[in-house]
mmCIF file of C-alpha atoms in Angstrom:
data_model
loop_
_atom_site.group_PDB
_atom_site.id
_atom_site.type_symbol
_atom_site.label_atom_id
_atom_site.label_comp_id
_atom_site.label_asym_id
_atom_site.label_seq_id
_atom_site.Cartn_x
_atom_site.Cartn_y
_atom_site.Cartn_z
ATOM 1 C CA MET A 107 -100.470 38.873 -103.372
ATOM 2 C CA PHE A 108 -100.430 39.556 -106.374
ATOM 3 C CA ILE A 109 -97.010 39.754 -108.476
ATOM 4 C CA LYS A 110 -95.484 41.502 -111.516
ATOM 5 C CA THR A 111 -92.552 40.340 -112.778
ATOM 6 C CA ASN A 112 -91.194 42.477 -115.984
ATOM 7 C CA ASN A 113 -89.693 40.527 -118.773
ATOM 8 C CA LYS A 114 -86.614 42.427 -120.229
ATOM 9 C CA THR A 115 -85.692 43.131 -116.551
ATOM 10 C CA HIS A 116 -87.042 40.316 -114.686
ATOM 11 C CA GLU A 117 -87.274 42.457 -112.232
ATOM 12 C CA GLU A 118 -90.481 41.457 -109.491
ATOM 13 C CA GLU A 119 -93.176 44.224 -108.037
ATOM 14 C CA THR A 120 -95.940 43.241 -105.637
ATOM 15 C CA ILE A 121 -99.432 45.060 -107.077
ATOM 16 C CA SER A 122 -102.518 45.229 -105.605
ATOM 17 C CA SER A 123 -105.404 43.550 -106.127
ATOM 18 C CA GLU A 124 -107.391 46.514 -107.969
ATOM 19 C CA GLU A 125 -104.357 46.637 -110.401
ATOM 20 C CA MET A 126 -104.279 43.215 -111.174
ATOM 21 C CA VAL A 127 -108.225 43.312 -111.868
ATOM 22 C CA SER A 128 -107.301 46.239 -114.028
ATOM 23 C CA VAL A 129 -104.803 44.342 -115.977
ATOM 24 C CA LEU A 130 -107.474 41.679 -117.086
ATOM 25 C CA GLU A 131 -109.940 44.384 -117.574
ATOM 26 C CA SER A 132 -108.114 45.416 -120.567
ATOM 27 C CA GLU A 133 -108.038 42.477 -122.024
ATOM 28 C CA PHE A 134 -110.913 40.002 -121.018
ATOM 29 C CA LYS A 135 -114.908 40.477 -120.869
ATOM 30 C CA ALA A 136 -116.126 41.373 -118.184
ATOM 31 C CA ASP A 137 -117.746 37.866 -117.458
ATOM 32 C CA GLU A 138 -114.337 36.658 -117.207
ATOM 33 C CA VAL A 139 -112.377 38.093 -114.405
ATOM 34 C CA ASP A 140 -113.387 36.396 -112.257
ATOM 35 C CA GLU A 141 -113.078 33.192 -113.712
ATOM 36 C CA ILE A 142 -108.936 34.129 -114.393
ATOM 37 C CA LEU A 143 -108.471 35.543 -111.006
ATOM 38 C CA THR A 144 -109.525 32.544 -109.303
ATOM 39 C CA GLU A 145 -107.164 30.731 -112.098
ATOM 40 C CA ILE A 146 -104.005 32.930 -110.952
ATOM 41 C CA VAL A 147 -105.246 32.797 -106.862
ATOM 42 C CA SER A 148 -105.161 28.428 -107.228
ATOM 43 C CA GLY A 149 -101.887 28.545 -109.090
ATOM 44 C CA ILE A 150 -103.996 27.285 -112.453
ATOM 45 C CA TYR A 151 -102.815 30.245 -115.058
ATOM 46 C CA GLN A 152 -100.134 32.935 -114.739
ATOM 47 C CA HIS A 153 -101.298 35.709 -116.895
ATOM 48 C CA ARG A 154 -98.620 37.358 -119.532
ATOM 49 C CA THR A 155 -98.386 40.138 -121.646
ATOM 50 C CA SER A 156 -95.763 41.936 -123.651
ATOM 51 C CA VAL A 157 -94.622 44.001 -120.567
ATOM 52 C CA ALA A 158 -95.148 41.216 -117.641
ATOM 53 C CA ILE A 159 -95.417 38.122 -116.328
ATOM 54 C CA TYR A 160 -98.646 38.295 -113.333
ATOM 55 C CA LYS A 161 -99.125 35.751 -110.408
ATOM 56 C CA TYR A 162 -100.709 35.010 -106.961
ATOM 57 C CA LYS A 163 -98.000 34.731 -104.733
ATOM 58 C CA ALA A 164 -99.675 33.342 -101.288
#
């Protein structure tokens, strides 16, 4: 499952894989999204925006 942590409140929210893909597609080229998702699920990468931190939790 993907976890979104709000930067201001530090509240964690579970988001769907579709929502995670949507976040990534808004910032990266389509051909990069699969690789980034793999890195997030592998624990190599946490995606950060000005609003939240996104990570994967098994």
